[in-house]
Coordinates of C-alpha atoms in Angstrom, one line a residue:
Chain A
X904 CA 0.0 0.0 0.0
X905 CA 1.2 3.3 -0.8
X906 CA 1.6 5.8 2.2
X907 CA 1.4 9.6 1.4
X908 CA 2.6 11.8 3.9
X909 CA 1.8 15.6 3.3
X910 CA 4.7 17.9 4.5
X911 CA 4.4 21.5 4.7
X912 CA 8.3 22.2 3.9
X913 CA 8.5 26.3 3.9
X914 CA 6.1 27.0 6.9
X915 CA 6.2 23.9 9.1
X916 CA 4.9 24.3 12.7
X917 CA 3.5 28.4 12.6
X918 CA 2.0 27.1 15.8
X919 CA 4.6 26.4 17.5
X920 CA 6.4 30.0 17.0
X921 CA 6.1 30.9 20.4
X922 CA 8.5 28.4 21.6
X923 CA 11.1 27.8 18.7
X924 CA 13.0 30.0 16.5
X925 CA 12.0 29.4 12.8
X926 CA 15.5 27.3 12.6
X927 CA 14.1 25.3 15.4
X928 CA 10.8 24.9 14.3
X929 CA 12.0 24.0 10.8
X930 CA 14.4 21.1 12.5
X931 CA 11.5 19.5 14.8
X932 CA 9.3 19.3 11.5
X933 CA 11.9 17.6 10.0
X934 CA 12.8 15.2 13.4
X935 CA 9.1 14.0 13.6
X936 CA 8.5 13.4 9.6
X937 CA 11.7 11.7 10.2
X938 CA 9.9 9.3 13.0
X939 CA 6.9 8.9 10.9
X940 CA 8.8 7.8 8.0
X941 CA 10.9 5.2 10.0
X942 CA 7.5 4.3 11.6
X943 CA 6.0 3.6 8.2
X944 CA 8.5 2.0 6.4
X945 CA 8.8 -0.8 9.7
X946 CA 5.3 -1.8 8.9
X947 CA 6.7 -2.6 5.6
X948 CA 5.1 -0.1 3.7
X949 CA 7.3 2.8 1.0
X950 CA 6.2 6.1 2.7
X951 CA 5.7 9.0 0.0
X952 CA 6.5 12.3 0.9
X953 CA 4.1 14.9 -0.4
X954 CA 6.0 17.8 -0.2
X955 CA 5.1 22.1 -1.0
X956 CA 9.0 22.4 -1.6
X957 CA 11.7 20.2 -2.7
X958 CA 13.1 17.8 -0.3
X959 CA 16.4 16.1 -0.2
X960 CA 15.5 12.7 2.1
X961 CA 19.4 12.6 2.5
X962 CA 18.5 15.7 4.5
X963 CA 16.4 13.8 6.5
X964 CA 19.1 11.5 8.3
X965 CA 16.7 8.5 8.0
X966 CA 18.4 5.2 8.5
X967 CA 19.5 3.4 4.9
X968 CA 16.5 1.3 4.9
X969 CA 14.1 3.8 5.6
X970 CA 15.8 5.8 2.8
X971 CA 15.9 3.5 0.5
X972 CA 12.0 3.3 0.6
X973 CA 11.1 6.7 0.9
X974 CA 10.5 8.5 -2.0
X975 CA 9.6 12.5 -2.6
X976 CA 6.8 14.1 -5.2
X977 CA 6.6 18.3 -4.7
X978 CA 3.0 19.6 -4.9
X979 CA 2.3 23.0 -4.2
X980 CA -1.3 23.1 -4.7
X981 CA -3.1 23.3 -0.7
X982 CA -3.6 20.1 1.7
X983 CA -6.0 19.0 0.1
X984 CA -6.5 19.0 -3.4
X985 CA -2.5 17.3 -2.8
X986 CA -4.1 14.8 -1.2
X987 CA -6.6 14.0 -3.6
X988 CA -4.6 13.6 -6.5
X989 CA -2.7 10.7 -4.7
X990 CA -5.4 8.5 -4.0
X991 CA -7.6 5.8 -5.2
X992 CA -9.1 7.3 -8.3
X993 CA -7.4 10.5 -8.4
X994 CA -6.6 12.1 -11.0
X995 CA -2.6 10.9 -10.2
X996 CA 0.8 12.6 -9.5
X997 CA 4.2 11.7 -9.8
X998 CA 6.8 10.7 -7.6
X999 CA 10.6 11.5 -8.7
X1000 CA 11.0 8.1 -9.8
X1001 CA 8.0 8.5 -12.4
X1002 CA 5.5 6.6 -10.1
X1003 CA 2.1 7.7 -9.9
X1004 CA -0.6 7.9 -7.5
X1005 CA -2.4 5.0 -8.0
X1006 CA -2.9 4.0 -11.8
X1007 CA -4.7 0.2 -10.2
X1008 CA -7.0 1.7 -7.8
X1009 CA -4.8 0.5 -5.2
X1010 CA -5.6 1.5 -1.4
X1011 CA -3.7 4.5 -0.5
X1012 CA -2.4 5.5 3.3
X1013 CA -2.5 9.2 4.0
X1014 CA -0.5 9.5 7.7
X1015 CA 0.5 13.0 8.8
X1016 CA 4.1 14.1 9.3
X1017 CA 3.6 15.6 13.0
X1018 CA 2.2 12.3 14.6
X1019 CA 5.3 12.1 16.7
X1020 CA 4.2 9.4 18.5
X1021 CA 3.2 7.0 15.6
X1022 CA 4.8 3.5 16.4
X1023 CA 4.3 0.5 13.7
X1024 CA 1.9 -1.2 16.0
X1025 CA -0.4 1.7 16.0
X1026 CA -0.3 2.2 12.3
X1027 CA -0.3 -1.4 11.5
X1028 CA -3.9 -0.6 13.6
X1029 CA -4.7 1.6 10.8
X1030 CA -3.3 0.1 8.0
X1031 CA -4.8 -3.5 8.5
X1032 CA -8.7 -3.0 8.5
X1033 CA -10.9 -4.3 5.9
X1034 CA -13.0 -1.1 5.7
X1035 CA -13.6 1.4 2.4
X1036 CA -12.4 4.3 4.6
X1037 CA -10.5 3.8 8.1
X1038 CA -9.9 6.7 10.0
X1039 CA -7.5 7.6 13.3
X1040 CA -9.1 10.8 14.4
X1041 CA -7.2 13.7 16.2
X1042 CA -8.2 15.9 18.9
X1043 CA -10.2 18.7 17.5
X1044 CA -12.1 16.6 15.3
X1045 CA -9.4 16.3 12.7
X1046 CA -8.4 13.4 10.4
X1047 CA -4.7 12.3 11.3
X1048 CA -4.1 9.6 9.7
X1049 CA -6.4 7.5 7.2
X1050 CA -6.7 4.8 4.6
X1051 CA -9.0 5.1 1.2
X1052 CA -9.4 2.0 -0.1
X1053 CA -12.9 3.1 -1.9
X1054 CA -12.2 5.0 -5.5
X1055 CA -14.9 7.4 -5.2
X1056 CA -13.6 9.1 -1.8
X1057 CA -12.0 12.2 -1.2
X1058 CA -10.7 13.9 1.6
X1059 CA -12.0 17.6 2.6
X1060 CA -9.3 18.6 5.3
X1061 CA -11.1 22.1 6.4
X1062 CA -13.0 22.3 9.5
X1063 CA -14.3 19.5 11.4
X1064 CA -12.8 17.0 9.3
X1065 CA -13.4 13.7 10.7
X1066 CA -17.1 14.4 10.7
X1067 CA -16.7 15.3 7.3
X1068 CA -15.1 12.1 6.0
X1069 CA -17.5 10.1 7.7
X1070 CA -20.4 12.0 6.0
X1071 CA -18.4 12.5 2.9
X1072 CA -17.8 8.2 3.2
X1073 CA -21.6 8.1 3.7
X1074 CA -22.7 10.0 1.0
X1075 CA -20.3 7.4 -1.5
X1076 CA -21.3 4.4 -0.2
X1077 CA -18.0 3.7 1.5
X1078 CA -18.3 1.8 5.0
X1079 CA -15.6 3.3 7.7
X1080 CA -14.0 2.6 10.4
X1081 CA -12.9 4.7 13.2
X1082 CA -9.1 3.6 14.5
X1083 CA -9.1 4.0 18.2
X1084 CA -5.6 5.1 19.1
X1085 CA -3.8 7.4 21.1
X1086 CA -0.8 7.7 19.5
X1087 CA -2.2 8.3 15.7
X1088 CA -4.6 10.9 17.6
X1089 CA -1.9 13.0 19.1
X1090 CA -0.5 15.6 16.1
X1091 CA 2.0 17.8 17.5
X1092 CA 0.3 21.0 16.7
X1093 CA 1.0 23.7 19.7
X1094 CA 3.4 23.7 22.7
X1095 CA 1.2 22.1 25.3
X1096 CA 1.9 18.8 22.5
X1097 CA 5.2 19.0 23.0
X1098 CA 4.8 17.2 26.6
X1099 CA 3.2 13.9 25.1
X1100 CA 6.9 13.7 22.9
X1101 CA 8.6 13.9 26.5
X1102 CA 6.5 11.5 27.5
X1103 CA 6.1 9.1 25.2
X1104 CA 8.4 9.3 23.0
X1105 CA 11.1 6.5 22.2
X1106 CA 14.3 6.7 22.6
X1107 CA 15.2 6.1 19.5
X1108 CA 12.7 8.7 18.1
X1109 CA 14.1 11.7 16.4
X1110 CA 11.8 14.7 17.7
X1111 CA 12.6 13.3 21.7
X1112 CA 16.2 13.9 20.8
X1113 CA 15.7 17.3 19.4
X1114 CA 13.5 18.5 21.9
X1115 CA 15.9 17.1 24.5
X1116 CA 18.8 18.9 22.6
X1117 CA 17.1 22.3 22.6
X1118 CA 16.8 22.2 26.3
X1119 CA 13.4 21.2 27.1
X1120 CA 11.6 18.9 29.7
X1121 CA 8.3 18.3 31.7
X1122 CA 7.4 20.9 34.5
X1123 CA 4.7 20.2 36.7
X1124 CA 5.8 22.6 39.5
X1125 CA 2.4 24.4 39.3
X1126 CA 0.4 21.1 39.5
X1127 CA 0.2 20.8 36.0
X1128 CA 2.3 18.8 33.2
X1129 CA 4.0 21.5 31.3
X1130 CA 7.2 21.7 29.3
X1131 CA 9.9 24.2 30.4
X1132 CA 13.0 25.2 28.4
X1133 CA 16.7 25.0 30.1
X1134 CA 17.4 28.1 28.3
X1135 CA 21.2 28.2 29.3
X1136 CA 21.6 24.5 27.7
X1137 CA 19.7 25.9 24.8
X1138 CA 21.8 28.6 23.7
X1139 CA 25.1 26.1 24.0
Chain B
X150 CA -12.9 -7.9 37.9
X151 CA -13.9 -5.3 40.6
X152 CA -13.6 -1.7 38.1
X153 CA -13.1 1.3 40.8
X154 CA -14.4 4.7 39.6
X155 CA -13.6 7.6 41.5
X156 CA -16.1 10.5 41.7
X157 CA -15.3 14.4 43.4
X158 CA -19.2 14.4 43.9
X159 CA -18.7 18.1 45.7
X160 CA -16.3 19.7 44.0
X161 CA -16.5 17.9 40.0
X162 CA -14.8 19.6 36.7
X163 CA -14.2 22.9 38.0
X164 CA -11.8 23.4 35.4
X165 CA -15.1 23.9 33.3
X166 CA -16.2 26.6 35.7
X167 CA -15.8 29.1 33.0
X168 CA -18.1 27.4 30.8
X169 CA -21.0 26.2 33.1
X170 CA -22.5 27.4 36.0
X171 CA -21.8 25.0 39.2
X172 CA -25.1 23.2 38.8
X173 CA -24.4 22.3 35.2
X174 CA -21.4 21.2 35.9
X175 CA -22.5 19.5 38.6
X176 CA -25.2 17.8 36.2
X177 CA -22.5 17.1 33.0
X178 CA -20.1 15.1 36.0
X179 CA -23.1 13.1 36.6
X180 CA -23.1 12.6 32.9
X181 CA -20.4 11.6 32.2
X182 CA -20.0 9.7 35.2
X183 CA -23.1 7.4 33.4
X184 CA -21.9 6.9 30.7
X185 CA -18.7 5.7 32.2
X186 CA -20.9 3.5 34.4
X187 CA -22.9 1.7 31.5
X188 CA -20.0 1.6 29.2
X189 CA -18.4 -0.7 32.6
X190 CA -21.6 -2.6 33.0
X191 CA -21.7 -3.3 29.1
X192 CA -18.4 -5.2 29.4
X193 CA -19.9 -7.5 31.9
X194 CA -18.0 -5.9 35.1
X195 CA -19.2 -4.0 38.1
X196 CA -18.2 -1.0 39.0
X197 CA -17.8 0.5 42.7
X198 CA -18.1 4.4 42.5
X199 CA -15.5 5.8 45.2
X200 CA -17.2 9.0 45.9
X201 CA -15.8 12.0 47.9
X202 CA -19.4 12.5 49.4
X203 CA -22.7 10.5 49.5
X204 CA -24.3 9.6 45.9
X205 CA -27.4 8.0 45.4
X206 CA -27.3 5.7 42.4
X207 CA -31.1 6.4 42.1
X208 CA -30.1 9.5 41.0
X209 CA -28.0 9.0 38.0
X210 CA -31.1 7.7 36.1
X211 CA -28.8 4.9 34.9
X212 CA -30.4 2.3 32.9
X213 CA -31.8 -0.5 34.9
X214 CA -29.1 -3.4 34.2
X215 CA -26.5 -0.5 34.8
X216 CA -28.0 0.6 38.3
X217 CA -28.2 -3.2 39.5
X218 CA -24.6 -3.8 39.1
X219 CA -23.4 -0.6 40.5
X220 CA -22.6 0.4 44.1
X221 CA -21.0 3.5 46.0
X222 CA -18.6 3.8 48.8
X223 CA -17.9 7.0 50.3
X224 CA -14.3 7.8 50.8
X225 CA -12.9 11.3 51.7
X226 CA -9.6 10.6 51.6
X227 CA -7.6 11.9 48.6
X228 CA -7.5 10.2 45.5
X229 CA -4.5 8.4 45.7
X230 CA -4.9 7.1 49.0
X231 CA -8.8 6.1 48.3
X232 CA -7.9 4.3 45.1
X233 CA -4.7 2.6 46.9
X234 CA -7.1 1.0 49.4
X235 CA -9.3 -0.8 46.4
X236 CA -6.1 -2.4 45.0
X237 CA -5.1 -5.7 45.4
X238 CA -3.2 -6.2 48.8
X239 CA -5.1 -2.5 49.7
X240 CA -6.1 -2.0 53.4
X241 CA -9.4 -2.7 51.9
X242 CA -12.7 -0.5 52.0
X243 CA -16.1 -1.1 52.6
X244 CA -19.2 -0.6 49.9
X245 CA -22.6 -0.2 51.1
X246 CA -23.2 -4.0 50.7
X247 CA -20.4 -4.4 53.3
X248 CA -18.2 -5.9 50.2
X249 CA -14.5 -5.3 50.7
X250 CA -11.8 -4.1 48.3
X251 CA -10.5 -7.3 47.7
X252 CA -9.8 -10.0 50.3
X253 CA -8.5 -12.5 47.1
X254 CA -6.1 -9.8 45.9
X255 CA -8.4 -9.9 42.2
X256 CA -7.1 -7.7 39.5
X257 CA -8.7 -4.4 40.0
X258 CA -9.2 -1.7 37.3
X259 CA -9.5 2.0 38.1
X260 CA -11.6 4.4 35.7
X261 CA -11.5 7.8 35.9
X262 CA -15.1 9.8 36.0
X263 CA -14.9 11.8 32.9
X264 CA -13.8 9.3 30.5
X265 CA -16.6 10.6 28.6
X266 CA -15.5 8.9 25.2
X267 CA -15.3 5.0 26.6
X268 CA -16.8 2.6 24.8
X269 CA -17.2 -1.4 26.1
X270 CA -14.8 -1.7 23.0
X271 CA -11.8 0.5 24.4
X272 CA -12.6 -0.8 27.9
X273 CA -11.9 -4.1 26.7
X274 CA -8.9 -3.6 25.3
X275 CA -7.5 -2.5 28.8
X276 CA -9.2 -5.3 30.8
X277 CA -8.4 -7.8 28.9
X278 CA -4.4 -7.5 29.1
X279 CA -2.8 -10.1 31.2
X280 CA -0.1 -7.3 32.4
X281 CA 0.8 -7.3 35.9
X282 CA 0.2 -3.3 35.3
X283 CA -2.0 -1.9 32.0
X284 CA -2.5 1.6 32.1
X285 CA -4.2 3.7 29.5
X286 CA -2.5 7.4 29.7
X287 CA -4.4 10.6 29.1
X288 CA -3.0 13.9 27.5
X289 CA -0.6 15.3 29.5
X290 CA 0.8 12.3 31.4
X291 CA -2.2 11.4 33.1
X292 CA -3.2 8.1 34.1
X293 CA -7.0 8.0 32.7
X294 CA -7.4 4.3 33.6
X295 CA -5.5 1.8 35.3
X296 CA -5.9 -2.4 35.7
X297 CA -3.5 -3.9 38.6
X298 CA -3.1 -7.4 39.2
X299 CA 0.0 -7.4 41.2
X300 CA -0.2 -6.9 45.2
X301 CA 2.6 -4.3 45.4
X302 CA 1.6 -1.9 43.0
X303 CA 0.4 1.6 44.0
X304 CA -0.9 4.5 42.6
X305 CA 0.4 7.8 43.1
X306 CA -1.7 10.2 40.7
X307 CA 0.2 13.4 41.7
X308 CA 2.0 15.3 38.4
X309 CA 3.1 13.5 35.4
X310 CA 1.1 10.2 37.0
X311 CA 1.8 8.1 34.1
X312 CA 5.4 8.1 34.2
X313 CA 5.2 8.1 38.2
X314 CA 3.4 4.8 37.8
X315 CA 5.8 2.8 35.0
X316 CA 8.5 3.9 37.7
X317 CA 6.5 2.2 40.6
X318 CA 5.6 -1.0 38.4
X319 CA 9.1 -1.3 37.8
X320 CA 10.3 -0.8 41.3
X321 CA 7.9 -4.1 42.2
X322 CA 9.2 -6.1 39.3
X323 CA 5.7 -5.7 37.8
X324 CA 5.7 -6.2 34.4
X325 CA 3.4 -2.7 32.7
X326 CA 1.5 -2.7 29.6
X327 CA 0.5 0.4 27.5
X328 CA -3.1 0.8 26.1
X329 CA -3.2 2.7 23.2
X330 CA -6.7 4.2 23.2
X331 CA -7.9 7.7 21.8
X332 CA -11.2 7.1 23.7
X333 CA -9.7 6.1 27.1
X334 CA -6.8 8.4 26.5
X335 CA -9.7 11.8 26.6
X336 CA -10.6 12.7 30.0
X337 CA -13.2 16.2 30.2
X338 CA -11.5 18.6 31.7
X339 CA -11.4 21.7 30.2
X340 CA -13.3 23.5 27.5
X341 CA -11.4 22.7 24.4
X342 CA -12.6 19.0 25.5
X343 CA -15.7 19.0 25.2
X344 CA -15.4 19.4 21.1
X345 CA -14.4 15.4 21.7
X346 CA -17.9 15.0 23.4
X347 CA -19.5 17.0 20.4
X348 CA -17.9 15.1 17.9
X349 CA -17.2 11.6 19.2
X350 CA -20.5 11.4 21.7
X351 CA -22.6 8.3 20.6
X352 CA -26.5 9.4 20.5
X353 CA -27.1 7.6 23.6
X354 CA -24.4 9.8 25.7
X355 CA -26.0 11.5 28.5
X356 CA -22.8 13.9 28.3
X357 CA -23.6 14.6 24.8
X358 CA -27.4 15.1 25.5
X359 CA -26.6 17.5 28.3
X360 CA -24.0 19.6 26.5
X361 CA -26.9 20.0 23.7
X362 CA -29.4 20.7 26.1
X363 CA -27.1 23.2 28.0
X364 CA -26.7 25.1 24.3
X365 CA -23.5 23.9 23.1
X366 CA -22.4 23.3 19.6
X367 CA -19.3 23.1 17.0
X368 CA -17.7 25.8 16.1
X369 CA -14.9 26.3 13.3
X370 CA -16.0 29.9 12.2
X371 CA -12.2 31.1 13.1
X372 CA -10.8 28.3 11.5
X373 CA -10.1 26.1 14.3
X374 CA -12.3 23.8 15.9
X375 CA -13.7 24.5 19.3
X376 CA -17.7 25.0 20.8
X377 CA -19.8 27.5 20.8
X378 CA -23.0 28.5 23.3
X379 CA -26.2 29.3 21.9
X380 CA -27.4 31.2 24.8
X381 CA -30.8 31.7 23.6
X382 CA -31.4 27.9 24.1
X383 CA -29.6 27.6 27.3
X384 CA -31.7 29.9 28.8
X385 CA -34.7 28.7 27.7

């Protein structure tokens, strides 16, 4: 199965400013696709990056066999519509390699690149149902992860979109199936996110180390799980 | 299995205190505390409220299988201490029916009172581990819901609890199992939450049917997901 993976290259993270410099911000986008990619390609799966600027994967430090799978088409065009071309259906797009989305109506995989906390068991969750549409929903009502294996589907990624694809997968004819995990439902979107990384996160996992490496770690002096930054450590 | 649920029946959600007067919140903790009763019940287990103050059952209008199964015990104690004398090996405490926390030293499970979203589906997937420790974390490092089935684990729900308790099963050479569950993994705490119990609320909720009742609705005008009063209704 194909697995797209949308990556906003130029402006990754805007809500996370208040925390990171742009650098920063630029390197943890980069540290958690990095995971997701790893995470994907140990289910067995070749991860596609769907990318609004050119990528280098070299860039991306990913371990040789998560490289070696891991391939990178540039679409500028918004979330969605990028989304669309890639899956069952769609009206295509190609990879660097010439590939594209989906000539044989084959179920496609659309995972986003800040579920930091994606392991292979949790997408293997997603990846193995038998339904038309199977969805892991994210707080907020959003879609984080999901798997199209009906040709008539498309995503709509405004608003309130989990109740969207299931009325969208309604009004097609497509049967669904709603992934119940915690891991694909945490996106790392704002700073309070950031604590479920220094939680959960492995320690093998890419964005852990960063976050680590730029100085920050849980505070629950006030009662409360926060993050707080070693700023000293962070301007070493 | 003896399932624990722990209830502030004086003092419930008052993180939501800027959304609902004290008598709707009061009312939406009932709720929720149903829901989490029938979704128990529906598995085949019984749960034992641990409330900070009386509670008639009567009250919570629970369906008729749900109420038969259920039973109270008033502790005052803190939450840690009140849930560590339910556990296996606890000091024990006494339910109205004069039943004990656990002569046998049973497995226990522990769920928390505004796991609005649990299913019997999610709850089965953490009562069904044959870990010594299975814990299902909330955002945050939270500790939403608990099973223990060795006799020197305890609880200690202060700050990052989840981490707190992996420490402690490890420190008892218990061996700890992580439940990945979106549904068990949202606890109702503040108002950004209750979009989950807008979106994800089956029809038969009584926390869904009392935040519609009280006025509340989706709301992505700003672009982001959150909820939004109709105060016309609520003051109908």
């Amino acid at each position: 199965m194909r697995v797209v993976v949308p990556f906003a290259a130029e402006t990754p993270k805007t809500r996370l400013e208040s925390v990171f410099s742009p650098d920063e911000r630029s390197r943890f986008a980069r540290a958690m696709l990095a995971d997701v990619l790893r995470a994907i390609a140990e289910t067995g799966h070749k991860p596609t990056v769907v990318s609004t600027a050119p990528l280098a994967v070299a860039d991306l430090e990913l371990p040789e066999a998560v490289a070696a799978v891991t391939s990178v088409a540039v679409d500028e065009r918004p979330l969605t519509d990028a989304v669309n071309a890639w899956l069952p259906g769609g009206d295509g797009a190609a990879d660097e390699s010439g590939a594209t989305g989906d000539p044989d109506h084959d179920p496609v995989a659309v995972v986003m690149a800040d579920l930091a906390l994606a392991t292979p068991d949790a997408l293997e969750g997603l990846l193995t149902t038998a339904a038309d549409v199977a969805i892991a929903p994210g707080r907020g009502g959003g879609t984080n992860a999901l798997v199209v294996r009906h040709p008539a589907f498309r995503v709509d990624y405004h608003g309130t979109s989990y109740l969207d694809h299931c009325e969208i997968a309604r009004s097609v004819g497509a049967d669904l199936e709603t992934v119940d995990s915690f891991r694909l439902g945490t996106d790392i979107d704002e700073p309070a996110d950031l604590v479920e990384v220094l939680v959960h996160g492995r320690t093998s996992d890419r964005a852990l180390a960063r976050l680590r490496e730029f100085g920050f770690a849980l505070d629950d002096r006030d009662g409360r799980v926060g993050v707080a930054r070693e700023t000293d450590r962070a301007s070493e």
